[in-house]
Short mmCIF file of C-alpha atoms and ligand atoms in Angstrom, two decimals:
data_model
loop_
_atom_site.label_atom_id
_atom_site.label_comp_id
_atom_site.label_asym_id
_atom_site.label_seq_id
_atom_site.Cartn_x
_atom_site.Cartn_y
_atom_site.Cartn_z
CA MET A 1 -154.05 6.67 -19.26
CA CYS A 2 -152.14 4.05 -19.31
CA LEU A 3 -150.76 2.34 -16.27
CA ALA A 4 -146.84 2.41 -15.29
CA MET A 5 -145.16 -0.97 -16.11
CA PRO A 6 -141.73 -2.61 -14.11
CA SER A 7 -139.77 -2.60 -17.62
CA LYS A 8 -136.11 -3.86 -17.80
CA VAL A 9 -133.74 -0.87 -19.15
CA VAL A 10 -132.12 -2.73 -21.64
CA GLU A 11 -129.34 0.42 -23.14
CA VAL A 12 -128.61 3.53 -21.54
CA MET A 13 -127.97 6.26 -24.02
CA ALA A 14 -127.22 9.36 -24.42
CA ASP A 15 -128.66 12.35 -22.80
CA ASP A 16 -130.71 10.58 -19.97
CA MET A 17 -133.09 8.47 -22.99
CA ALA A 18 -132.60 4.58 -22.64
CA ILE A 19 -134.10 1.50 -24.39
CA ILE A 20 -136.04 -0.43 -22.08
CA GLU A 21 -138.05 -3.97 -22.77
CA LEU A 22 -141.70 -4.96 -21.85
CA GLY A 23 -142.38 -8.45 -22.43
CA GLY A 24 -140.63 -8.61 -25.99
CA VAL A 25 -141.60 -4.79 -26.63
CA LYS A 26 -138.89 -2.55 -27.05
CA LYS A 27 -139.13 1.14 -26.38
CA THR A 28 -136.97 4.30 -26.31
CA ILE A 29 -137.72 6.27 -23.09
CA SER A 30 -136.25 8.93 -20.74
CA LEU A 31 -134.52 8.64 -18.00
CA GLY A 32 -133.94 12.39 -16.98
CA LEU A 33 -136.55 11.55 -13.86
CA VAL A 34 -134.16 9.22 -12.20
CA GLU A 35 -130.60 8.80 -11.01
CA ASP A 36 -128.04 5.99 -10.91
CA VAL A 37 -130.01 3.59 -13.89
CA VAL A 38 -127.73 0.92 -15.25
CA PRO A 39 -128.49 -2.09 -18.02
CA GLY A 40 -130.30 -4.66 -16.25
CA ASP A 41 -132.33 -2.44 -13.54
CA TYR A 42 -136.39 -2.75 -13.81
CA VAL A 43 -137.78 0.68 -13.96
CA ILE A 44 -141.60 1.78 -13.84
CA VAL A 45 -142.15 3.67 -16.93
CA HIS A 46 -144.79 5.85 -16.70
CA VAL A 47 -145.87 8.07 -20.33
CA GLY A 48 -142.56 7.42 -21.46
CA TYR A 49 -140.61 8.49 -18.14
CA ALA A 50 -138.54 6.05 -15.29
CA LEU A 51 -140.47 7.23 -12.59
CA SER A 52 -138.54 4.78 -10.02
CA LYS A 53 -136.23 1.88 -9.65
CA VAL A 54 -137.63 -1.35 -8.95
CA ASP A 55 -135.68 -2.78 -5.73
CA GLU A 56 -134.76 -6.58 -6.36
CA GLU A 57 -134.03 -6.92 -2.35
CA GLU A 58 -137.71 -5.56 -1.20
CA ALA A 59 -139.30 -7.57 -4.44
CA LEU A 60 -138.31 -10.59 -2.92
CA LYS A 61 -139.43 -9.49 0.77
CA THR A 62 -142.69 -8.85 -0.53
CA LEU A 63 -143.06 -12.43 -2.34
CA ALA A 64 -141.62 -13.90 0.95
CA LEU A 65 -144.52 -12.13 2.98
CA PHE A 66 -146.84 -13.40 0.62
CA ALA A 67 -145.60 -16.97 1.80
CA GLU A 68 -146.01 -15.90 5.49
CA MET A 69 -149.26 -14.52 4.89
CA THR A 70 -150.94 -17.43 3.50
CA ALA A 71 -148.99 -20.34 5.25
CA ALA A 72 -150.24 -19.21 8.57
CA GLU A 73 -153.52 -21.53 6.99
CA SER A 74 -152.55 -24.85 8.07
CA ALA A 75 -152.21 -24.10 11.52
CA PRO A 76 -154.28 -24.75 14.09
CA ALA A 77 -156.88 -21.76 15.06
CA MET B 1 -142.79 -10.65 -17.35
CA LYS B 2 -140.57 -10.07 -14.29
CA HIS B 3 -141.75 -8.39 -11.75
CA VAL B 4 -145.68 -8.74 -12.99
CA ASP B 5 -145.97 -12.18 -13.16
CA GLU B 6 -145.15 -13.38 -9.77
CA TYR B 7 -147.89 -10.99 -8.61
CA ARG B 8 -150.77 -12.80 -10.50
CA ASP B 9 -150.49 -16.00 -9.44
CA GLY B 10 -153.69 -17.32 -8.95
CA GLU B 11 -153.08 -20.07 -6.24
CA THR B 12 -151.72 -17.54 -3.90
CA ALA B 13 -154.60 -15.22 -4.74
CA GLN B 14 -156.57 -17.85 -3.29
CA LYS B 15 -154.83 -18.66 -0.28
CA LEU B 16 -154.49 -15.16 0.19
CA ALA B 17 -158.47 -14.87 0.22
CA ALA B 18 -158.33 -17.45 2.82
CA THR B 19 -156.70 -15.57 5.22
CA ILE B 20 -158.85 -13.05 4.48
CA ALA B 21 -161.71 -14.60 5.52
CA ARG B 22 -160.26 -15.93 8.46
CA GLU B 23 -158.99 -12.87 9.66
CA VAL B 24 -162.19 -10.67 9.48
CA LYS B 25 -164.91 -9.91 12.10
CA PRO B 26 -167.79 -10.99 10.82
CA GLU B 27 -169.87 -8.70 12.91
CA ARG B 28 -168.44 -5.51 11.04
CA ASP B 29 -168.45 -4.23 7.29
CA TYR B 30 -164.82 -3.03 6.49
CA ARG B 31 -165.62 -0.28 4.04
CA LEU B 32 -162.13 0.67 1.77
CA MET B 33 -161.72 3.01 -0.55
CA GLU B 34 -159.64 2.55 -3.37
CA PHE B 35 -158.47 5.81 -4.29
CA CYS B 36 -157.08 5.06 -7.91
CA GLY B 37 -158.56 3.74 -11.12
CA GLY B 38 -155.51 1.79 -11.64
CA HIS B 39 -156.58 -0.10 -8.90
CA THR B 40 -160.52 0.07 -9.48
CA HIS B 41 -159.28 -1.56 -12.77
CA ALA B 42 -157.03 -3.97 -11.50
CA ILE B 43 -160.28 -5.35 -9.14
CA PHE B 44 -162.27 -5.79 -11.78
CA ARG B 45 -160.08 -7.49 -14.45
CA TYR B 46 -158.76 -9.54 -11.65
CA GLY B 47 -162.15 -10.48 -10.25
CA VAL B 48 -160.69 -9.47 -6.70
CA GLN B 49 -163.97 -8.73 -5.43
CA ASP B 50 -165.14 -11.99 -5.77
CA LEU B 51 -162.51 -13.64 -3.63
CA LEU B 52 -163.27 -11.23 -0.68
CA PRO B 53 -165.77 -11.97 2.21
CA GLU B 54 -169.22 -10.04 1.93
CA ASN B 55 -168.19 -7.68 4.23
CA ILE B 56 -165.31 -6.18 3.03
CA LYS B 57 -166.73 -3.56 0.31
CA MET B 58 -164.29 -1.98 -2.21
CA ILE B 59 -165.89 1.83 -2.97
CA HIS B 60 -164.13 3.07 -5.89
CA GLY B 61 -162.79 6.70 -5.35
CA PRO B 62 -162.17 9.80 -7.88
CA GLY B 63 -158.43 8.54 -9.05
CA CYS B 64 -158.59 8.85 -12.80
CA PRO B 65 -157.50 12.16 -14.10
CA VAL B 66 -159.39 11.63 -16.79
CA CYS B 67 -162.53 11.27 -14.78
CA VAL B 68 -162.00 14.05 -12.40
CA LEU B 69 -161.27 16.84 -15.19
CA PRO B 70 -164.48 19.21 -15.24
CA ILE B 71 -166.47 20.11 -18.57
CA ALA B 72 -165.60 23.81 -18.80
CA ARG B 73 -161.74 22.18 -18.99
CA ILE B 74 -162.49 20.44 -22.01
CA ASP B 75 -164.51 22.99 -23.54
CA GLN B 76 -161.00 25.15 -22.96
CA ALA B 77 -159.12 22.98 -24.59
CA ILE B 78 -161.48 22.52 -27.28
CA ALA B 79 -160.86 26.44 -27.70
CA TYR B 80 -157.18 25.80 -28.42
CA ALA B 81 -157.57 23.23 -31.00
CA LYS B 82 -159.72 25.52 -33.03
CA LEU B 83 -156.98 28.11 -32.94
CA ASP B 84 -155.64 28.24 -36.78
CA ASP B 85 -152.19 28.30 -35.46
CA VAL B 86 -152.63 25.78 -32.78
CA ILE B 87 -151.53 22.21 -32.64
CA LEU B 88 -153.51 20.96 -29.33
CA CYS B 89 -151.93 17.67 -28.34
CA SER B 90 -152.71 15.16 -25.11
CA TYR B 91 -153.05 11.53 -24.03
CA GLY B 92 -155.04 9.75 -26.17
CA ASP B 93 -158.35 9.20 -23.57
CA MET B 94 -158.31 13.10 -23.42
CA LEU B 95 -159.30 13.03 -26.95
CA ARG B 96 -162.84 11.52 -26.27
CA VAL B 97 -163.92 12.78 -23.17
CA PRO B 98 -166.97 14.80 -24.13
CA GLY B 99 -167.38 18.30 -23.43
CA SER B 100 -170.25 20.53 -23.15
CA LYS B 101 -173.07 19.86 -25.88
CA PHE B 102 -171.44 16.87 -27.16
CA THR B 103 -168.54 17.72 -28.21
CA SER B 104 -165.00 16.01 -27.47
CA LEU B 105 -161.18 16.99 -28.83
CA MET B 106 -162.43 14.32 -31.15
CA LYS B 107 -164.94 15.93 -33.25
CA ALA B 108 -163.17 19.36 -33.08
CA LYS B 109 -160.30 16.92 -35.48
CA ALA B 110 -162.74 15.88 -37.46
CA GLU B 111 -164.21 19.48 -38.24
CA GLY B 112 -160.70 20.35 -38.97
CA ALA B 113 -159.17 21.28 -35.90
CA ASP B 114 -155.37 20.06 -35.23
CA VAL B 115 -155.69 17.93 -32.38
CA ARG B 116 -152.83 14.83 -31.85
CA MET B 117 -152.66 12.15 -29.50
CA VAL B 118 -149.36 12.00 -27.73
CA TYR B 119 -147.98 9.42 -25.63
CA SER B 120 -145.31 11.16 -24.05
CA THR B 121 -144.18 14.86 -23.62
CA LEU B 122 -141.37 13.90 -25.09
CA ASP B 123 -143.70 13.37 -28.66
CA ALA B 124 -145.53 17.02 -27.70
CA LEU B 125 -141.61 18.62 -27.86
CA ASP B 126 -140.99 16.67 -31.28
CA LEU B 127 -144.00 18.26 -32.38
CA ALA B 128 -143.08 21.51 -31.50
CA LYS B 129 -139.49 21.14 -33.37
CA ASN B 130 -140.76 20.03 -36.35
CA ASN B 131 -143.34 22.73 -36.54
CA PRO B 132 -141.83 25.90 -35.66
CA ASP B 133 -144.43 27.85 -37.54
CA LYS B 134 -147.56 26.54 -35.01
CA LYS B 135 -147.87 26.67 -31.24
CA ILE B 136 -147.78 23.57 -29.70
CA VAL B 137 -150.64 23.08 -27.04
CA PHE B 138 -150.17 20.43 -24.47
CA PHE B 139 -152.97 19.64 -22.72
CA ALA B 140 -151.69 18.45 -19.52
CA ILE B 141 -153.47 16.03 -17.25
CA GLY B 142 -153.11 13.48 -14.21
CA PHE B 143 -151.91 13.40 -10.82
CA GLU B 144 -148.25 13.42 -9.34
CA THR B 145 -146.91 10.50 -12.11
CA THR B 146 -147.65 12.55 -15.10
CA THR B 147 -146.56 16.30 -13.42
CA PRO B 148 -143.12 15.47 -13.37
CA PRO B 149 -142.51 14.37 -16.83
CA THR B 150 -144.10 17.37 -17.63
CA ALA B 151 -142.43 19.70 -15.37
CA LEU B 152 -139.18 18.24 -17.54
CA ALA B 153 -140.72 18.52 -21.11
CA ILE B 154 -140.87 22.15 -19.64
CA LYS B 155 -137.25 22.56 -18.92
CA GLN B 156 -136.10 20.78 -22.10
CA ALA B 157 -137.94 23.20 -24.15
CA GLN B 158 -136.01 25.98 -22.42
CA THR B 159 -132.44 24.33 -22.93
CA MET B 160 -133.91 23.64 -26.54
CA GLY B 161 -134.75 27.02 -27.19
CA LEU B 162 -138.31 26.33 -28.17
CA THR B 163 -140.37 29.34 -27.97
CA ASN B 164 -143.70 27.67 -29.49
CA PHE B 165 -143.90 24.90 -26.53
CA PHE B 166 -147.10 25.64 -24.10
CA ILE B 167 -148.79 23.81 -21.38
CA LEU B 168 -151.89 24.01 -20.48
CA SER B 169 -151.64 22.86 -16.88
CA ASN B 170 -154.27 20.94 -14.79
CA HIS B 171 -152.20 18.77 -12.80
CA VAL B 172 -153.97 17.74 -9.88
CA LEU B 173 -152.86 16.34 -6.24
CA THR B 174 -153.93 13.43 -4.52
CA PRO B 175 -153.50 13.70 -0.92
CA SER B 176 -155.90 16.84 -1.08
CA ALA B 177 -158.25 14.83 -3.12
CA ILE B 178 -159.09 12.07 -0.08
CA GLN B 179 -158.51 14.51 2.02
CA ASN B 180 -161.42 16.31 0.80
CA ILE B 181 -163.61 12.94 0.21
CA LEU B 182 -163.62 12.66 3.86
CA GLU B 183 -164.66 16.45 4.76
CA SER B 184 -166.99 16.49 2.27
CA PRO B 185 -170.55 17.01 3.70
CA ASP B 186 -172.26 13.69 2.16
CA VAL B 187 -169.61 12.02 4.36
CA ARG B 188 -169.33 14.13 7.58
CA ASP B 189 -172.50 15.28 8.01
CA LEU B 190 -174.72 12.52 6.42
CA GLY B 191 -172.20 10.14 6.95
CA ALA B 192 -173.59 8.35 3.75
CA VAL B 193 -170.39 6.84 2.50
CA PRO B 194 -168.43 5.78 6.02
CA LEU B 195 -164.85 5.15 4.81
CA ASP B 196 -162.94 2.74 6.73
CA GLY B 197 -159.62 3.08 4.98
CA PHE B 198 -157.91 3.59 2.02
CA LEU B 199 -155.28 1.87 -0.46
CA GLY B 200 -153.00 4.83 -1.90
CA PRO B 201 -151.75 4.35 -4.88
CA ALA B 202 -148.22 3.51 -5.53
CA HIS B 203 -146.95 4.89 -8.58
CA VAL B 204 -148.15 8.45 -7.56
CA SER B 205 -146.03 7.58 -4.06
CA ALA B 206 -143.05 6.56 -5.94
CA VAL B 207 -142.74 10.38 -7.14
CA ILE B 208 -144.03 11.24 -3.80
CA GLY B 209 -143.51 8.89 -1.18
CA SER B 210 -145.38 7.66 1.60
CA GLN B 211 -144.74 10.57 3.46
CA PRO B 212 -147.73 13.06 2.80
CA TYR B 213 -150.18 10.80 4.21
CA ASP B 214 -148.78 10.96 7.76
CA TYR B 215 -150.18 13.89 8.53
CA PHE B 216 -153.39 12.51 6.95
CA VAL B 217 -153.54 9.27 8.72
CA GLU B 218 -152.86 11.27 12.38
CA GLU B 219 -155.70 13.95 11.43
CA PHE B 220 -158.44 11.54 10.58
CA GLN B 221 -157.15 8.36 12.17
CA ARG B 222 -157.53 6.34 8.87
CA PRO B 223 -155.44 3.61 7.64
CA VAL B 224 -153.46 4.24 4.37
CA VAL B 225 -151.80 1.34 2.81
CA ILE B 226 -149.89 2.28 -0.62
CA SER B 227 -150.92 -0.40 -2.37
CA GLY B 228 -148.87 -1.89 -6.02
CA PHE B 229 -151.34 -2.31 -8.60
CA GLU B 230 -151.10 -6.92 -9.51
CA PRO B 231 -153.58 -8.63 -8.28
CA LEU B 232 -151.72 -9.88 -5.41
CA ASP B 233 -150.53 -6.62 -4.39
CA VAL B 234 -154.14 -5.47 -3.87
CA MET B 235 -155.21 -8.76 -1.94
CA GLN B 236 -152.37 -8.26 0.08
CA SER B 237 -152.75 -4.22 1.05
CA ILE B 238 -156.50 -5.41 1.91
CA LEU B 239 -155.16 -8.19 3.90
CA MET B 240 -153.14 -4.88 5.47
CA LEU B 241 -155.79 -2.86 6.08
CA VAL B 242 -157.99 -5.54 7.65
CA ARG B 243 -155.65 -6.26 10.30
CA GLN B 244 -154.77 -2.64 10.66
CA LEU B 245 -158.70 -2.24 11.37
CA ASN B 246 -158.53 -5.30 13.15
CA GLU B 247 -156.29 -3.66 15.86
CA GLY B 248 -157.94 -0.17 15.98
CA ARG B 249 -154.97 1.07 14.55
CA ALA B 250 -154.76 3.71 11.54
CA GLU B 251 -151.16 3.90 10.35
CA VAL B 252 -149.43 4.31 6.50
CA GLU B 253 -147.84 1.37 5.51
CA ASN B 254 -146.36 0.38 2.39
CA GLN B 255 -146.97 -2.65 0.24
CA TYR B 256 -145.19 -1.38 -2.47
CA ARG B 257 -141.72 -1.37 -0.60
CA ARG B 258 -140.32 -2.71 -4.11
CA ALA B 259 -140.57 1.03 -5.76
CA VAL B 260 -142.02 2.87 -3.08
CA THR B 261 -139.93 4.96 -0.15
CA HIS B 262 -140.89 7.58 2.94
CA ALA B 263 -139.35 10.58 0.87
CA GLY B 264 -140.06 9.51 -2.71
CA ASN B 265 -138.10 10.39 -5.38
CA ALA B 266 -136.05 13.29 -4.60
CA LYS B 267 -135.28 14.13 -7.83
CA ALA B 268 -138.67 14.55 -9.60
CA LYS B 269 -140.18 16.51 -6.84
CA LYS B 270 -137.64 19.43 -6.48
CA LEU B 271 -138.46 19.46 -10.52
CA VAL B 272 -141.56 20.03 -9.37
CA ALA B 273 -141.41 22.16 -6.93
CA ASP B 274 -138.99 24.38 -9.54
CA ILE B 275 -141.60 24.56 -12.00
CA PHE B 276 -145.34 24.18 -10.35
CA GLU B 277 -146.86 26.28 -7.75
CA LEU B 278 -150.29 25.08 -5.86
CA ARG B 279 -153.27 27.17 -7.47
CA ARG B 280 -155.57 28.14 -4.39
CA VAL B 281 -158.08 26.70 -5.76
CA PHE B 282 -158.91 23.81 -8.69
CA GLU B 283 -162.55 22.45 -9.74
CA TRP B 284 -162.63 18.89 -10.29
CA ARG B 285 -166.03 17.11 -11.26
CA GLY B 286 -167.53 15.19 -8.42
CA LEU B 287 -165.73 17.03 -5.62
CA GLY B 288 -166.33 20.68 -6.43
CA GLU B 289 -163.67 23.30 -5.76
CA VAL B 290 -160.71 21.81 -3.41
CA PRO B 291 -158.54 24.34 -2.00
CA TYR B 292 -155.10 23.69 -3.46
CA SER B 293 -155.49 20.59 -5.13
CA GLY B 294 -154.16 21.82 -8.29
CA LEU B 295 -150.82 22.86 -9.43
CA ARG B 296 -150.14 26.18 -12.23
CA ILE B 297 -146.79 27.16 -13.32
CA LYS B 298 -144.96 29.95 -11.94
CA GLU B 299 -144.65 33.03 -13.20
CA GLU B 300 -140.58 32.43 -13.82
CA TYR B 301 -141.35 30.06 -16.36
CA ALA B 302 -144.69 31.89 -17.84
CA ALA B 303 -143.27 31.90 -21.29
CA PHE B 304 -144.30 27.75 -21.27
CA ASP B 305 -148.03 28.94 -19.77
CA ALA B 306 -150.76 27.96 -22.24
CA GLU B 307 -153.15 30.18 -20.05
CA VAL B 308 -151.00 33.20 -19.80
CA GLN B 309 -149.61 33.76 -23.59
CA ILE B 310 -152.47 32.39 -25.64
CA PRO B 311 -156.05 33.17 -23.32
CA VAL B 312 -159.34 32.03 -24.50
CA HIS B 313 -162.45 32.38 -23.16
CA VAL B 314 -165.15 29.76 -22.70
CA ALA B 315 -168.70 30.14 -21.57
CA PRO B 316 -169.29 28.74 -18.01
CA ALA B 317 -170.44 24.83 -18.98
CA ARG B 318 -172.86 22.58 -17.40
CA GLU B 319 -172.72 18.64 -16.96
CA ASN B 320 -174.48 16.51 -18.77
CA LYS B 321 -177.47 16.58 -15.95
CA ALA B 322 -178.10 12.92 -16.42
CA CYS B 323 -174.84 11.84 -15.72
CA GLU B 324 -173.87 10.39 -12.31
CA CYS B 325 -170.26 10.70 -12.76
CA PRO B 326 -170.18 12.87 -9.60
CA ALA B 327 -171.78 10.79 -7.12
CA ILE B 328 -169.77 8.09 -8.68
CA LEU B 329 -166.97 9.58 -8.28
CA ARG B 330 -167.03 10.43 -4.09
CA GLY B 331 -168.57 6.65 -3.69
CA MET B 332 -171.93 7.74 -3.27
CA LYS B 333 -173.64 6.12 -6.35
CA LYS B 334 -172.32 3.13 -8.52
CA PRO B 335 -172.27 2.84 -12.03
CA THR B 336 -175.29 0.36 -12.29
CA ASP B 337 -177.19 3.91 -11.04
CA CYS B 338 -177.05 5.64 -13.40
CA LYS B 339 -179.68 5.51 -16.31
CA LEU B 340 -177.96 5.94 -19.26
CA PHE B 341 -175.31 2.71 -18.40
CA GLY B 342 -174.67 0.32 -20.40
CA THR B 343 -177.42 1.79 -22.95
CA HIS B 344 -177.01 5.07 -24.12
CA CYS B 345 -173.79 5.29 -22.52
CA THR B 346 -170.62 3.04 -23.74
CA PRO B 347 -166.81 2.99 -24.28
CA GLU B 348 -167.79 3.22 -27.64
CA ASN B 349 -169.70 5.98 -27.13
CA PRO B 350 -169.58 7.73 -23.76
CA MET B 351 -171.29 10.33 -22.44
CA GLY B 352 -169.53 10.89 -19.56
CA SER B 353 -165.58 10.81 -18.39
CA CYS B 354 -166.26 8.10 -16.05
CA MET B 355 -166.86 5.56 -19.31
CA VAL B 356 -163.81 7.25 -21.32
CA SER B 357 -160.98 5.93 -19.42
CA ALA B 358 -160.20 2.14 -19.02
CA GLU B 359 -159.94 3.21 -15.09
CA GLY B 360 -163.04 4.87 -14.76
CA ALA B 361 -165.44 3.32 -12.96
CA CYS B 362 -167.83 3.17 -15.28
CA ALA B 363 -165.64 1.68 -17.48
CA ALA B 364 -164.39 -0.71 -15.68
CA TYR B 365 -167.93 -1.65 -14.36
CA TYR B 366 -169.09 -2.10 -18.50
CA SER B 367 -166.12 -4.24 -19.77
CA TYR B 368 -165.75 -7.02 -16.78
CA GLY B 369 -169.11 -6.18 -13.93
CA ARG B 370 -172.06 -5.35 -15.61
CA PHE B 371 -173.31 -8.92 -15.67
CA ARG B 372 -172.52 -9.72 -12.55
CA GLU B 373 -173.94 -6.51 -10.80
CA THR B 374 -176.88 -6.53 -12.51
CA ALA B 375 -177.52 -10.74 -11.67
S1 SF4 C 401 -172.29 5.82 -17.40
FE1 SF4 C 401 -171.89 7.02 -18.48
S2 SF4 C 401 -173.39 9.00 -17.99
FE2 SF4 C 401 -173.74 7.34 -16.61
S3 SF4 C 401 -172.55 8.01 -14.85
FE3 SF4 C 401 -171.00 6.44 -16.02
S4 SF4 C 401 -170.62 7.68 -17.70
FE4 SF4 C 401 -171.71 9.53 -16.78
#
């Protein structure tokens, strides 16, 4: 089955539909399962529906955590 | 691609690997099951296993919806497809899954049945709208990620006043299956597959949240880390599991905080609860009958339930005896243990369901790992 991918919302249309972009490809999907999505948001898209919104702040925290988890390498054991 | 490329950086992967290698205790094994086929695929595609120390063993779980559907349900879908006034539609992979006696939806189509591949339930609704003289049966499969789209389609069909749109529901639940693996006699009595911890699928939890695993870790004392699907997500989650095990903790941790919350997606959950109810028992390939692990349509929406409106009869079906999918799905065997692997059974000509979907363990082994495994 198709994996879900984080995709950028470029346009919100009538009837909970939206146009998203992923890797340069645009697609029409449904926002019927999520709330408060505006253009510019990233959503996780699966079988034509957004399942959830990507939280930018949490994404940055995860990336910061990578740095933390790998930084210890140079510390003396 | 934003929110993708950052999680595929090779250098960070090497560093995470070094941290993992430093923290594992050499005297023990870490047997970690990635439940979801999406993780299996990512682990093979990016060679994650190669970056891990020897004593971390990744065991592939049954989380591929195509792989766990028993043959009888495929036969049932084929029976629908063969009805004159029915258009049977489903997601692409389902069309190739072998039923009994080497049939499949694709073969039924070649023999004249009206079978269509759809990308989304939205396409299935369109089919119903554009073919008022036909009955559209959507062969619905999948875990918690595909259930809300099916539920929403039923609501939409109702709003649109469609009377020719039917769902053949095969939706199943992730937490019940994980629990079942630990309760299966193989694991419990024989200790054949000791499992120390689980990677939980992030997209399932985007819908149901991390909360359904709270009970599980309490009951079974095994850590669960909800993990994203990019290679760095998987590596970070493995490190989190290693740390929990080293510290003797068994907790639910959420690595995919960027899209998963404790409670999940309330709107999607409500929709599913409105339309579906638990089946007392549902059959899984490999796991057998698992209590309260499948969903059926509530009586209130029976007008859209294919099994109620258009009952079909199929003979009991037997699995292909040589196919090891059932044991592979429980983590008991590896694809390379199957005699048919790579010879009679390939992704082009699958004999079993685990070879059909890219998320199936056999397909992942074949596409990315078979040379390493046999070396
Ligand atoms: S290789 Fe094919 S026949 Fe063997 S277990 Fe996998 S899917 Fe089944």
